[in-house]
Coordinates of C-alpha atoms in Angstrom, one line a residue:
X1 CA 67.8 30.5 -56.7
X2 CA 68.8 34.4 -55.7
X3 CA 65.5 35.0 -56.6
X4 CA 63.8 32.3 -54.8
X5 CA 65.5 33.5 -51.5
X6 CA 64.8 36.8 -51.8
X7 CA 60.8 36.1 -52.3
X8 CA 61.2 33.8 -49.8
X9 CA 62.3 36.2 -46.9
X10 CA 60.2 38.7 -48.1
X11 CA 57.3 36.6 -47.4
X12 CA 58.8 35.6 -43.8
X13 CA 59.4 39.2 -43.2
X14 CA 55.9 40.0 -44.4
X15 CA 54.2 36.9 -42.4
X16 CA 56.2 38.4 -39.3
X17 CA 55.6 41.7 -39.5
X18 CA 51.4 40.6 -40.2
X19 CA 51.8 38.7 -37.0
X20 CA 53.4 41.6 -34.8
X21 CA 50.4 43.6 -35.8
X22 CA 47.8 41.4 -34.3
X23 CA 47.6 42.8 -30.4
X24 CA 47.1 40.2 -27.9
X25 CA 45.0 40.5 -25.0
X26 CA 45.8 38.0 -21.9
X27 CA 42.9 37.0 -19.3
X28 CA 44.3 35.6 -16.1
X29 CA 41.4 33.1 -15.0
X30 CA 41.0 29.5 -12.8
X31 CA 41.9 26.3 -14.3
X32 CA 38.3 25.3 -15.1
X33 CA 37.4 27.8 -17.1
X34 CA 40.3 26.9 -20.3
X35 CA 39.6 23.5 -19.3
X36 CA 38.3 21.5 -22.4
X37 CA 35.2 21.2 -21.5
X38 CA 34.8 24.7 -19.9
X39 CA 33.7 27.9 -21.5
X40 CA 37.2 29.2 -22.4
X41 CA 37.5 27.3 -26.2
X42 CA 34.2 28.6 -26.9
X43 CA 34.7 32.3 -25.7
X44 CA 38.0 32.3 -27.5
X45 CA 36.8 31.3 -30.6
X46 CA 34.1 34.0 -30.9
X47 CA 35.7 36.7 -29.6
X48 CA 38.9 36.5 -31.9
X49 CA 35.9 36.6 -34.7
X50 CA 35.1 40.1 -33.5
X51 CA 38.1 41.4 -32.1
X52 CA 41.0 41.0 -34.8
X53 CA 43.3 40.0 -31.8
X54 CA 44.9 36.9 -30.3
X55 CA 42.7 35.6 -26.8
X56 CA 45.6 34.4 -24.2
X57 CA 43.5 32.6 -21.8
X58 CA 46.1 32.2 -18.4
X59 CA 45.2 29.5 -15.7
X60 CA 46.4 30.6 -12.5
X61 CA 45.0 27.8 -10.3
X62 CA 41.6 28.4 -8.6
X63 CA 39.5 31.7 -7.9
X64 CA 41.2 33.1 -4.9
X65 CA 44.5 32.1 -6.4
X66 CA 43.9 35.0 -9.5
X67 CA 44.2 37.6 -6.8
X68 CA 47.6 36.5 -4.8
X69 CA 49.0 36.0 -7.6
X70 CA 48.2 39.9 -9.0
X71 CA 49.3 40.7 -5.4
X72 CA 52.7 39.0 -6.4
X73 CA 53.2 40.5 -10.0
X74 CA 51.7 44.1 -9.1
X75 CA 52.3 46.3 -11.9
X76 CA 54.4 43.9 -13.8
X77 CA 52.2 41.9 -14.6
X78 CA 51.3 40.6 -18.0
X79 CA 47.3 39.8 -17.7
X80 CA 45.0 42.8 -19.3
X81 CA 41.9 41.4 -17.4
X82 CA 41.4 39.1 -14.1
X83 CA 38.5 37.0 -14.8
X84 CA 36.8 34.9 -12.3
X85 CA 37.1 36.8 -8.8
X86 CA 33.6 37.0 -6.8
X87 CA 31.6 39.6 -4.3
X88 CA 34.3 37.8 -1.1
X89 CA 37.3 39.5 -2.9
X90 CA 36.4 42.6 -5.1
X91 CA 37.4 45.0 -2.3
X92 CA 40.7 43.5 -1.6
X93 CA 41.0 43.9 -5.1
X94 CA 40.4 47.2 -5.5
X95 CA 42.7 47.9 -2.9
X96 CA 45.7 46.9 -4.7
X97 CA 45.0 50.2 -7.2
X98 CA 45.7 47.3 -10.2
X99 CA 42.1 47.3 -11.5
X100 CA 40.6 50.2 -13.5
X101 CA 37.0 51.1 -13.8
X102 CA 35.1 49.3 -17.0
X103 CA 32.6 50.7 -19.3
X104 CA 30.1 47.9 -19.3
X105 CA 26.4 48.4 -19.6
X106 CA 23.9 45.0 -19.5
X107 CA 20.6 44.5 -18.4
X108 CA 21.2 42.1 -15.6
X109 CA 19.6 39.1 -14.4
X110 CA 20.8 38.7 -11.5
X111 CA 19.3 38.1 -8.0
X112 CA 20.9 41.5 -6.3
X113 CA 21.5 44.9 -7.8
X114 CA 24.6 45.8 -9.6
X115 CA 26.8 48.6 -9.6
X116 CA 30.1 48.5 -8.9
X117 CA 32.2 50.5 -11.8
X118 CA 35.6 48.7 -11.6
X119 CA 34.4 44.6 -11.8
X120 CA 31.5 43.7 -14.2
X121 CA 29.4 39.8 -13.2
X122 CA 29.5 37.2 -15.4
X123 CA 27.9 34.5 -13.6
X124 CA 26.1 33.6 -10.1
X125 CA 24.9 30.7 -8.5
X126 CA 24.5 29.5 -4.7
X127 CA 27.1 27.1 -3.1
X128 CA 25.3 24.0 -2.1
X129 CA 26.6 20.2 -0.8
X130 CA 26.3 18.1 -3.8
X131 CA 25.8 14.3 -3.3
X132 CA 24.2 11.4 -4.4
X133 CA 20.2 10.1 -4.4
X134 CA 19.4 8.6 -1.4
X135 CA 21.8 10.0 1.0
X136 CA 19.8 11.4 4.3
X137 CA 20.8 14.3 4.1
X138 CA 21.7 16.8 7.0
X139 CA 18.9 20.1 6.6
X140 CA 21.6 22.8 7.4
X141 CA 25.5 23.3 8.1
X142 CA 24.5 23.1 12.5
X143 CA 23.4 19.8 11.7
X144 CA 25.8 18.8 9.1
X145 CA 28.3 19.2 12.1
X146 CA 26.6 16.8 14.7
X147 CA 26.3 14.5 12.0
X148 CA 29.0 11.6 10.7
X149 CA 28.6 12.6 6.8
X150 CA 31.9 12.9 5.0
X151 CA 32.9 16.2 3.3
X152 CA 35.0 17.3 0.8
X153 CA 35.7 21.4 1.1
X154 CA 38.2 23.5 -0.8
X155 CA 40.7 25.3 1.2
X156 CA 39.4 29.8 1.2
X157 CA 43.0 30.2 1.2
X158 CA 43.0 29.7 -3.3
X159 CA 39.2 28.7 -3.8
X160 CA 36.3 31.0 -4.1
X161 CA 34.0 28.2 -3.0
X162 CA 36.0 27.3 -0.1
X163 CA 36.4 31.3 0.8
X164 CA 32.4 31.4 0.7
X165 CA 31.9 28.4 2.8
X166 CA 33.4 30.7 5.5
X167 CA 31.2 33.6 4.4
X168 CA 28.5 31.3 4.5
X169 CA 28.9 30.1 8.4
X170 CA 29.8 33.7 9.3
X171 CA 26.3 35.2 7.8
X172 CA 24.5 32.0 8.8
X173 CA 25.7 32.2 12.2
X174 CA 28.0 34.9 13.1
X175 CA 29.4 34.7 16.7
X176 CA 28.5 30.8 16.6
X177 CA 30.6 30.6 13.3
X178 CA 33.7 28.8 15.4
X179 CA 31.3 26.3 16.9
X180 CA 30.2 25.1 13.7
X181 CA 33.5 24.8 12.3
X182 CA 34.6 22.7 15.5
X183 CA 31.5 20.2 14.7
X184 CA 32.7 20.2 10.8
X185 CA 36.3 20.0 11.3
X186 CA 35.4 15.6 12.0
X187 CA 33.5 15.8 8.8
X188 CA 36.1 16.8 6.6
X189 CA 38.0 14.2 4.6
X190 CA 40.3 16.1 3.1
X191 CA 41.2 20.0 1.9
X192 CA 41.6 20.8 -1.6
X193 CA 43.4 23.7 -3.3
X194 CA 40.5 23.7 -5.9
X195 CA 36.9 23.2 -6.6
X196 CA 38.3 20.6 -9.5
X197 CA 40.0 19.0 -7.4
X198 CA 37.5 18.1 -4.6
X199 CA 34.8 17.6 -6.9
X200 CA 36.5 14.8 -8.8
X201 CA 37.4 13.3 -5.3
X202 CA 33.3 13.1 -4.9
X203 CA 32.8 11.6 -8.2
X204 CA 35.4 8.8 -6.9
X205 CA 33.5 7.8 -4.3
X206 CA 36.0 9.1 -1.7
X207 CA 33.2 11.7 0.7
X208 CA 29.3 11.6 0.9
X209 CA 29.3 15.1 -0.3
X210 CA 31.1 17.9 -1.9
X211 CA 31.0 21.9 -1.7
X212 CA 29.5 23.1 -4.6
X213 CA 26.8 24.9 -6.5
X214 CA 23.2 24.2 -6.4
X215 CA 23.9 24.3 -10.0
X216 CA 26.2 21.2 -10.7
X217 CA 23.5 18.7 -10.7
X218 CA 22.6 20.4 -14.2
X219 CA 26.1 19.2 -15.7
X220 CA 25.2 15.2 -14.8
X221 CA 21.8 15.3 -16.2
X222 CA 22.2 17.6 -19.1
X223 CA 25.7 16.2 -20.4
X224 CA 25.5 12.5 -18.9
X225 CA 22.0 12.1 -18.4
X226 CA 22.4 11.5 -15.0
X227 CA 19.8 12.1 -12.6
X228 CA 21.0 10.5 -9.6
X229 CA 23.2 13.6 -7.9
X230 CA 21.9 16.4 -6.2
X231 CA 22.2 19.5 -4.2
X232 CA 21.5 19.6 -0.3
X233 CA 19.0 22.6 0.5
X234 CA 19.7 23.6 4.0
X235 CA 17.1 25.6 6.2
X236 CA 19.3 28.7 7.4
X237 CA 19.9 29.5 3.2
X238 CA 22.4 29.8 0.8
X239 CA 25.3 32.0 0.0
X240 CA 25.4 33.6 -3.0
X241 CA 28.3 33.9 -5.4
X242 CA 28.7 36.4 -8.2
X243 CA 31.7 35.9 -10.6
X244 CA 33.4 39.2 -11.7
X245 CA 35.9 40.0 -14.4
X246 CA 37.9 43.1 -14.3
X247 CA 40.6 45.5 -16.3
X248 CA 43.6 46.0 -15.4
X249 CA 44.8 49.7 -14.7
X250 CA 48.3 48.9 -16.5
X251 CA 47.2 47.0 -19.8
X252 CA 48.8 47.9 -22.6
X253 CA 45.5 47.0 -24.6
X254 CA 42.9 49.2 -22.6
X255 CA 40.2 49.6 -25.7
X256 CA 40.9 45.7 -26.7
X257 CA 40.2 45.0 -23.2
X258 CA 36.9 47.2 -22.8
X259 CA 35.8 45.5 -25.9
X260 CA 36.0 41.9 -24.2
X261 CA 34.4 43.3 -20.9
X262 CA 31.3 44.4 -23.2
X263 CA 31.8 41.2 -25.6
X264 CA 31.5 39.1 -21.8
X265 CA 27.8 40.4 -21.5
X266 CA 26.7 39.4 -24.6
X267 CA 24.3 36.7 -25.7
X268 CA 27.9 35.2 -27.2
X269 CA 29.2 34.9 -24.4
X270 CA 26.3 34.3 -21.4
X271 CA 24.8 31.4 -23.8
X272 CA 28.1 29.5 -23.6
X273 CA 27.8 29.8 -19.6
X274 CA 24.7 27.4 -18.6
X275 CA 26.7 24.2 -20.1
X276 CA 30.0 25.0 -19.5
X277 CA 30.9 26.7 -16.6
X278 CA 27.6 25.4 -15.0
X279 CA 26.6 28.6 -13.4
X280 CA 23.3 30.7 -14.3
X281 CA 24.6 33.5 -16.6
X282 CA 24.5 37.2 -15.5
X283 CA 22.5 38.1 -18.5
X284 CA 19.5 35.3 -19.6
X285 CA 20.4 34.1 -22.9
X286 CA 18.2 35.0 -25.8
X287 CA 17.2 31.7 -25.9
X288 CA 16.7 31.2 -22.5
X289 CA 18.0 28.6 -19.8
X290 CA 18.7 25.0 -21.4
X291 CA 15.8 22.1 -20.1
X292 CA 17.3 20.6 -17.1
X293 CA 17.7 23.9 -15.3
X294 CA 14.2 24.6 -14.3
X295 CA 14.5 21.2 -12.1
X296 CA 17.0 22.7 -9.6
X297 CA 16.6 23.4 -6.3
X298 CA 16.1 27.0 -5.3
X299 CA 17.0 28.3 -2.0
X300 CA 14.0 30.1 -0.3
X301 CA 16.6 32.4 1.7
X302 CA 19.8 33.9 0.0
X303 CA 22.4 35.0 2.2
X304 CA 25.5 37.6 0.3
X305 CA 27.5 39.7 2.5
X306 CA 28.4 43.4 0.7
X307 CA 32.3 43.4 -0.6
X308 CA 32.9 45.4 2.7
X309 CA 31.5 42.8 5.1
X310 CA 33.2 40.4 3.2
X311 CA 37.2 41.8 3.4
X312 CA 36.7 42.7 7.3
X313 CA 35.6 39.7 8.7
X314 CA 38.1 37.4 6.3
X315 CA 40.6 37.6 8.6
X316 CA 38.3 36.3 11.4
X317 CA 37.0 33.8 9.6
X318 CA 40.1 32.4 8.2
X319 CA 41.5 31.7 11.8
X320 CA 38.0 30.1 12.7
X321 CA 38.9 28.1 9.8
X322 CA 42.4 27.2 10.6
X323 CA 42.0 26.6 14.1
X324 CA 39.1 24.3 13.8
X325 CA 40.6 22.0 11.6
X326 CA 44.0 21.9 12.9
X327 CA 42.9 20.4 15.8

């Protein structure tokens, strides 16, 4: 029985020494992405096949939300990358000093250069109204605002798509950006703290449309074959989002974390993107874009402001925002 015991903790000691040995590596990221049907099982499971490490995937509420709460943690904070920022917040985020610069080399596909050394794209797509076949539809955000169409927005405040809804009126209309938000402000059924959140509300029933991607109509047809919602194109164009990942300055895991930032570009990765996150990946998969996808709208005019434009007019935008719709 001595005996026994003795193997016995040797093996526990063993099993928990093995297990102290395997470094984990913990991505802070929005609630969609380690959803069950987002990309986050997937990624996880092919890059603990490479890496010889333990994936943390970390929710921390919607896109905007990632960056308050980094703001809130600082340097004492446990995540090793920040993964699902965008273009709207990258320079707020540098300013923090919490990111380092990243080692990754792709040949893009996206729609606008690349080459900013501290956050590497893994997706893009344009933010579009998503409703339902049949709806006469409004052909821009002026005339969205003189009409009586319900909307369901996500508040800029935690959301990257409700953050680039303002950058969208701003670069569509600048100075007139608080008129249109007065016209909007009676279209607006309710505020979400998410893009989950509203979205769902649409699929309810409770608005005629939903802020969104041009993209999302892909998930209904491909996964429900559903061909009855789509995305409004409006005349004055779209914004464009691109969805960056980032290291942290203070990881404890720097070459585990360059190794997942290089691992994000790959054809591992980017093919898991077009059905689950619902985005167009930043690097075309080898086997291209999945059917369905060459059937979605394209906007004939993209509109992006640079990280720069985007951090000094967020301010002004965000009161716009606020007083609009507190009225």
């Amino acid at each position: 029985m001595k005996h026994l015991a003795f193997a016995t903790g040797v093996f526990v000691s063993a099993a928990g020494f093995a297990a102290a040995e395997t470094p984990e590596l913990v991505v802070y990221t929005y609630d969609s992405f380690v959803s069950e049907w987002g990309p986050g099982p997937q990624v996880e499971t092919a890059f603990e096949a490479v890496c010889g490490c333990d994936l943390k995937f970390v929710a921390a509420g919607d896109g905007a939300a990632l960056l308050s709460r980094l703001r809130l943690e600082g340097a004492r904070t446990d995540a090793d990358i920040v993964l699902g920022l965008d273009t709207n917040l990258t320079a707020a985020a540098r300013e923090t000093g919490l990111f380092a610069e990243h080692s990754v080399s792709a040949d893009y596909s996206l729609p606008v250069g690349w080459e900013d050394t501290m956050f590497a794209p893994y997706d893009w797509g344009y933010f579009a109204f998503v409703h339902q076949a049949g709806f006469d539809v409004p052909k821009s955000l002026k005339a969205l605002a003189e009409s009586d169409a319900k909307i369901l927005i996500q508040d800029p405040r935690s959301s990257t798509p409700g953050l680039g809804l303002l950058m969208w009126v701003k670069a569509a209309y600048g100075a007139e950006a608080p008129a249109i938000w007065e016209g909007l402000a009676d279209n607006v059924v309710t505020v979400t703290k998410g893009w989950s959140e509203a979205y769902g509300l649409f699929l309810e029933g409770e608005a005629d449309m939903v802020l969104s991607y041009t993209t999302s109509p892909a998930y209904h047809m491909i996964a429900e074959d559903d061909h009855g919602k789509k995305a409004a194109v409006f005349e004055e164009g779209h914004y464009l989002q691109v969805e960056v990942a980032g290291k942290l300055a203070g990881s404890d895991q720097p070459e585990l974390a360059d190794q997942f930032l290089q691992f994000m570009v790959s054809d591992a990765f980017q093919s898991v993107i077009p059905t689950t996150n619902w985005m167009y990946p930043a690097v075309t998969p080898e086997a291209g874009l999945p059917d369905g996808f060459e059937s979605l709208v394209q906007p004939e005019k993209a509109l992006l402001l640079s990280a720069e434009e985007a951090a000094s007019i967020r301010d002004e935008a965000l009161e716009e925002w606020r007083a609009a719709l507190s009225q």
